[in-house]
Each structure stands twice: as structure tokens, then as C-alpha cells.
Amino acid sequence: MPLEMQAKLLRVLQTGEIKPVGDVVTRKVRVRVIAATNRDLEKALAVSEFREDLFYRFNTFTITLPPLRERTEDIPVLAHHFLRKAEAKVNKRVDRFAPEALDLLKRYPWPGNLRELENIIERAVVLATSRQVDVAHLPLHLQEPAPATLRAGEGFLQARARTLALFEREAISRLLAEARGNVSVAARRAGITRRNLHRLILKYRIKTKHFLLAPQNRADETRILPAT
């Protein structure tokens, strides 16, 4: 929040008055403020990015919420909440997770916290072809544990090739999902020729027909066979 806006908000909290844009009459208001931030406000105070007087106005009662990776026991409840939300948004009946898919959600570190979880579940609902979210509907970076980590007996070049292949497969799948299986559109968005994208689709044995938007607002799942 810019410092100028902070000053205006502080004035409202102190006086209990507002003046709507374009109005000449000051109006009394009674409000209760619940504020959230992902920043360390004490550090922001130290570098003059947050007003000290506003900080103490807000700091009456503080709840510190740990990142999602530190409260994995909440993931099933949150996942089902976002599933219901995605059902309504996409207008599609998907009401459960396969146990293996839920286990992957619980083991993933979630660097993007709740927003990342919500986006991944919405994506899974779009790709699902039944009432269940399966492992195949989750992004490949959730399915592949630590892709950049060297496996036992694996050399650097092997690890690099495996990581690049994982990235390419996931990127192509996302492009095709966004383009509803239209290879020309996906190639244009990727900035490569249709021929080169088609070659990669064949390389990773991706079935483009499963990205087509079927009748009655049904989106099909991504079917990716193991690379040979």
C-alpha cells in the first residue's frame, strides 16, 4: 500500500469519517478492519515503507499464519474447499480426490501457498473426465519428486536431460490445455513453429485430442504416456 494511501486510511481510522470522491459532505462510518499481509511489516517500518502509527493501529490483535508447507494437515480440508469452488466456477461435477492425488498434494512444499493450491485444483477440475481428480490431472512437477536432484548413479548430463524433458512435457501440456488442443494456437503462443511443436508432441507421446473442449462444457484430462 502506498504511503499516501496509508495516510488516508489512518485518517479514517482516527476520525471515523470519510468523504466520497466528488462529494462535499463528510460522512461518519463505523468499520472493523481485518488486514492481511505476506510481508514482514516490522522490516517495512525499518526502511520507512510502512507508517509506524498505522502499524500500531493494526497491531491490536495479530494472528500469524504459517505457510502451507508447515501445516500439511490443513491441505485436505483446503483442497476440498477449493474443489467445491472450482466445481461452481467451471460448472462441472468433480467432487473427490484419488488417495494418490491427495497424497501428492500433501507432500508438495507449496512455494505459492494457497493461491498455488487453488490454481492447481482448478486446473485439475478442468482436465478431469470423471467426478474424481486423479494423479494425471496434477501438474508434472507435483508428480515428479525433486526433478533437479541427482538420482543414485546418475550423471550430470543425464540429470540435465531428464529435467529438460520434464519441463518440456509440462510446458507443452499447459500450452495445449490453454489452446484447447489447437496445435497452431499453442505453437504461436510458445513462439515456435507448428512443425517443431508437433515434433515435441510426438516425442513425449502427448494426445492432443484429450485437450479438446468437448460438448456440455466438458474439458478432457491430459493423458501423457511415460517417455521412452
Coordinates of C-alpha atoms in Angstrom, one line a residue:
M1 CA 0.0 0.0 0.0
P2 CA 1.5 3.4 -1.0
L3 CA 2.4 5.8 1.9
E4 CA -0.2 8.3 0.6
M5 CA -3.0 5.7 0.8
Q6 CA -1.7 4.6 4.3
A7 CA -2.2 8.2 5.5
K8 CA -5.7 8.3 4.2
L9 CA -6.6 5.0 5.8
L10 CA -5.1 6.2 9.1
R11 CA -7.2 9.3 9.0
V12 CA -10.4 7.3 8.5
L13 CA -9.5 5.0 11.4
Q14 CA -8.7 8.0 13.7
T15 CA -11.7 10.2 12.8
G16 CA -14.3 7.7 11.7
E17 CA -15.1 9.9 8.8
I18 CA -14.9 9.6 5.0
K19 CA -15.5 12.0 2.1
P20 CA -16.5 10.1 -1.1
V21 CA -14.9 11.1 -4.3
G22 CA -16.7 14.0 -5.9
D23 CA -18.7 14.7 -2.7
V24 CA -18.5 17.7 -0.4
V25 CA -20.2 16.1 2.6
T26 CA -18.2 14.2 5.2
R27 CA -19.9 11.1 6.4
K28 CA -19.5 9.1 9.7
V29 CA -18.6 5.5 9.3
R30 CA -18.2 2.6 11.8
V31 CA -15.9 -0.1 10.4
R32 CA -13.9 -3.1 11.6
V33 CA -10.7 -3.7 9.8
I34 CA -9.2 -7.1 9.2
A35 CA -5.9 -6.8 7.4
A36 CA -3.6 -9.4 6.0
T37 CA -0.1 -9.2 4.5
N38 CA 2.6 -11.6 3.4
R39 CA 5.3 -9.1 4.2
D40 CA 7.3 -8.5 7.4
L41 CA 5.8 -5.2 8.5
E42 CA 8.5 -4.6 11.1
K43 CA 11.1 -4.7 8.4
A44 CA 9.0 -2.4 6.3
L45 CA 8.9 0.0 9.2
A46 CA 12.7 0.0 9.5
V47 CA 13.0 1.1 5.8
S48 CA 10.1 3.6 6.0
E49 CA 7.8 1.7 3.7
F50 CA 5.1 1.4 6.3
R51 CA 3.8 4.1 8.7
E52 CA 4.5 3.4 12.3
D53 CA 1.3 5.0 13.6
L54 CA -0.8 2.8 11.1
F55 CA 1.2 -0.3 12.2
Y56 CA 0.2 0.2 15.8
R57 CA -3.4 0.9 14.8
F58 CA -3.5 -2.5 13.0
N59 CA -1.5 -4.4 15.6
T60 CA -4.2 -4.7 18.3
F61 CA -4.6 -8.4 17.7
T62 CA -2.2 -10.3 15.5
I63 CA -2.6 -13.9 14.1
T64 CA 0.5 -15.4 12.5
L65 CA -0.5 -18.0 9.9
P66 CA 2.4 -20.4 9.0
P67 CA 3.0 -21.2 5.3
L68 CA 1.1 -24.1 3.8
R69 CA 4.2 -26.4 3.9
E70 CA 4.3 -26.1 7.7
R71 CA 0.6 -27.2 8.1
T72 CA 0.1 -30.1 5.8
E73 CA -2.7 -31.4 8.0
D74 CA -4.8 -28.5 6.6
I75 CA -4.2 -29.4 3.0
P76 CA -7.1 -32.0 2.6
V77 CA -9.6 -29.6 4.1
L78 CA -8.4 -26.7 1.9
A79 CA -8.2 -28.9 -1.2
H80 CA -11.8 -29.9 -0.8
H81 CA -12.8 -26.3 -0.3
F82 CA -11.1 -25.2 -3.5
L83 CA -12.6 -28.3 -5.3
R84 CA -16.1 -27.1 -4.4
K85 CA -15.2 -23.6 -5.5
A86 CA -13.7 -24.8 -8.8
E87 CA -16.8 -27.0 -9.4
A88 CA -19.0 -23.9 -9.3
K89 CA -16.7 -21.8 -11.4
V90 CA -16.2 -24.4 -14.2
N91 CA -19.8 -25.7 -13.9
K92 CA -18.6 -29.3 -13.7
R93 CA -19.2 -32.1 -11.2
V94 CA -15.9 -33.2 -9.7
D95 CA -16.3 -34.0 -6.0
R96 CA -13.4 -36.1 -4.8
F97 CA -9.7 -36.8 -5.0
A98 CA -8.0 -40.1 -5.7
P99 CA -6.0 -41.0 -2.5
E100 CA -2.7 -40.9 -4.5
A101 CA -3.5 -37.4 -5.8
L102 CA -4.3 -36.1 -2.3
D103 CA -1.1 -37.7 -1.1
L104 CA 0.9 -35.7 -3.7
L105 CA -0.8 -32.5 -2.6
K106 CA 0.2 -33.2 1.0
R107 CA 3.8 -33.9 0.1
Y108 CA 4.4 -30.9 -2.2
P109 CA 6.1 -27.8 -0.5
W110 CA 3.7 -25.2 -2.0
P111 CA 6.0 -22.2 -2.5
G112 CA 3.0 -20.3 -3.8
N113 CA 0.9 -21.1 -0.8
L114 CA -2.9 -21.0 -1.0
R115 CA -3.1 -19.3 -4.4
E116 CA -1.0 -22.0 -6.0
L117 CA -3.1 -24.7 -4.4
E118 CA -6.3 -23.1 -5.6
N119 CA -4.9 -22.7 -9.2
I120 CA -3.7 -26.3 -9.4
I121 CA -7.0 -27.7 -8.2
E122 CA -9.0 -25.5 -10.7
R123 CA -6.7 -26.8 -13.4
A124 CA -7.3 -30.4 -12.3
V125 CA -11.1 -29.9 -12.4
V126 CA -10.8 -28.5 -16.0
L127 CA -8.8 -31.6 -17.1
A128 CA -10.8 -34.2 -15.2
T129 CA -13.1 -36.5 -17.2
S130 CA -14.9 -38.1 -14.3
R131 CA -16.0 -37.0 -10.8
Q132 CA -12.6 -37.7 -9.4
V133 CA -9.3 -35.8 -9.5
D134 CA -6.5 -38.3 -10.4
V135 CA -2.7 -38.0 -10.4
A136 CA -2.8 -37.5 -14.2
H137 CA -4.7 -34.2 -13.7
L138 CA -2.0 -32.7 -11.5
P139 CA 1.0 -30.8 -13.0
L140 CA 4.1 -32.9 -13.7
H141 CA 6.2 -31.0 -11.2
L142 CA 3.9 -32.4 -8.5
Q143 CA 4.2 -35.9 -9.9
E144 CA 8.0 -35.9 -10.3
P145 CA 9.8 -35.7 -6.9
A146 CA 12.8 -33.2 -7.0
P147 CA 13.4 -33.3 -10.7
A148 CA 16.6 -31.3 -10.4
T149 CA 18.1 -33.7 -7.8
L150 CA 20.7 -36.2 -8.9
R151 CA 19.5 -39.8 -8.6
A152 CA 21.7 -42.6 -7.4
G153 CA 24.3 -43.4 -10.1
E154 CA 23.0 -40.6 -12.4
G155 CA 25.5 -38.3 -14.1
F156 CA 25.1 -34.6 -14.6
L157 CA 24.2 -34.8 -18.3
Q158 CA 21.5 -37.5 -17.6
A159 CA 20.0 -35.3 -14.8
R160 CA 20.0 -32.3 -17.1
A161 CA 18.3 -34.2 -19.9
R162 CA 15.7 -35.6 -17.5
T163 CA 15.0 -32.2 -16.1
L164 CA 14.7 -30.6 -19.5
A165 CA 12.3 -33.3 -20.6
L166 CA 10.1 -32.8 -17.6
F167 CA 10.0 -29.1 -18.3
E168 CA 9.2 -29.5 -22.0
R169 CA 6.4 -32.0 -21.3
E170 CA 4.8 -29.8 -18.7
A171 CA 5.1 -26.7 -20.8
I172 CA 3.6 -28.4 -23.9
S173 CA 0.7 -29.8 -21.8
R174 CA -0.1 -26.3 -20.4
L175 CA 0.0 -24.7 -23.8
L176 CA -2.3 -27.3 -25.3
A177 CA -4.7 -27.1 -22.4
E178 CA -4.9 -23.3 -22.8
A179 CA -5.3 -23.7 -26.6
R180 CA -7.9 -26.5 -26.2
G181 CA -5.8 -28.8 -28.2
N182 CA -5.3 -26.4 -31.1
V183 CA -1.6 -27.1 -32.1
S184 CA -1.3 -23.9 -34.3
V185 CA -2.5 -21.7 -31.4
A186 CA -0.3 -23.4 -28.9
A187 CA 2.8 -23.1 -31.2
R188 CA 2.1 -19.4 -31.8
R189 CA 1.9 -18.8 -28.0
A190 CA 5.1 -20.7 -27.5
G191 CA 6.9 -18.8 -30.2
I192 CA 7.9 -21.8 -32.2
T193 CA 6.8 -23.3 -35.5
R194 CA 3.8 -25.7 -35.6
R195 CA 6.2 -28.4 -37.0
N196 CA 8.6 -28.1 -34.1
L197 CA 5.7 -28.3 -31.6
H198 CA 4.2 -31.3 -33.4
R199 CA 7.7 -33.0 -33.1
L200 CA 7.7 -32.4 -29.4
I201 CA 4.2 -33.7 -29.0
L202 CA 5.2 -36.9 -30.8
K203 CA 8.4 -37.2 -28.7
Y204 CA 6.5 -37.1 -25.5
R205 CA 3.5 -39.1 -26.8
I206 CA 1.0 -36.4 -25.8
K207 CA -2.5 -37.0 -27.1
T208 CA -3.8 -33.6 -28.3
K209 CA -7.4 -34.9 -28.6
H210 CA -7.7 -35.1 -24.9
F211 CA -7.3 -31.3 -24.7
L212 CA -10.2 -30.6 -26.9
L213 CA -13.2 -28.9 -25.3
A214 CA -16.0 -31.5 -25.5
P215 CA -19.7 -30.7 -25.6
Q216 CA -21.6 -29.5 -22.5
N217 CA -18.6 -27.6 -21.2
R218 CA -16.6 -30.8 -20.5
A219 CA -12.8 -30.5 -20.6
D220 CA -10.8 -33.7 -21.0
E221 CA -7.9 -34.8 -19.0
T222 CA -4.2 -34.6 -20.0
R223 CA -3.0 -38.1 -21.0
I224 CA 0.8 -38.3 -21.1
L225 CA 2.5 -41.6 -21.5
P226 CA 5.9 -42.3 -19.9
A227 CA 8.7 -41.1 -22.1
T228 CA 10.7 -43.8 -23.7

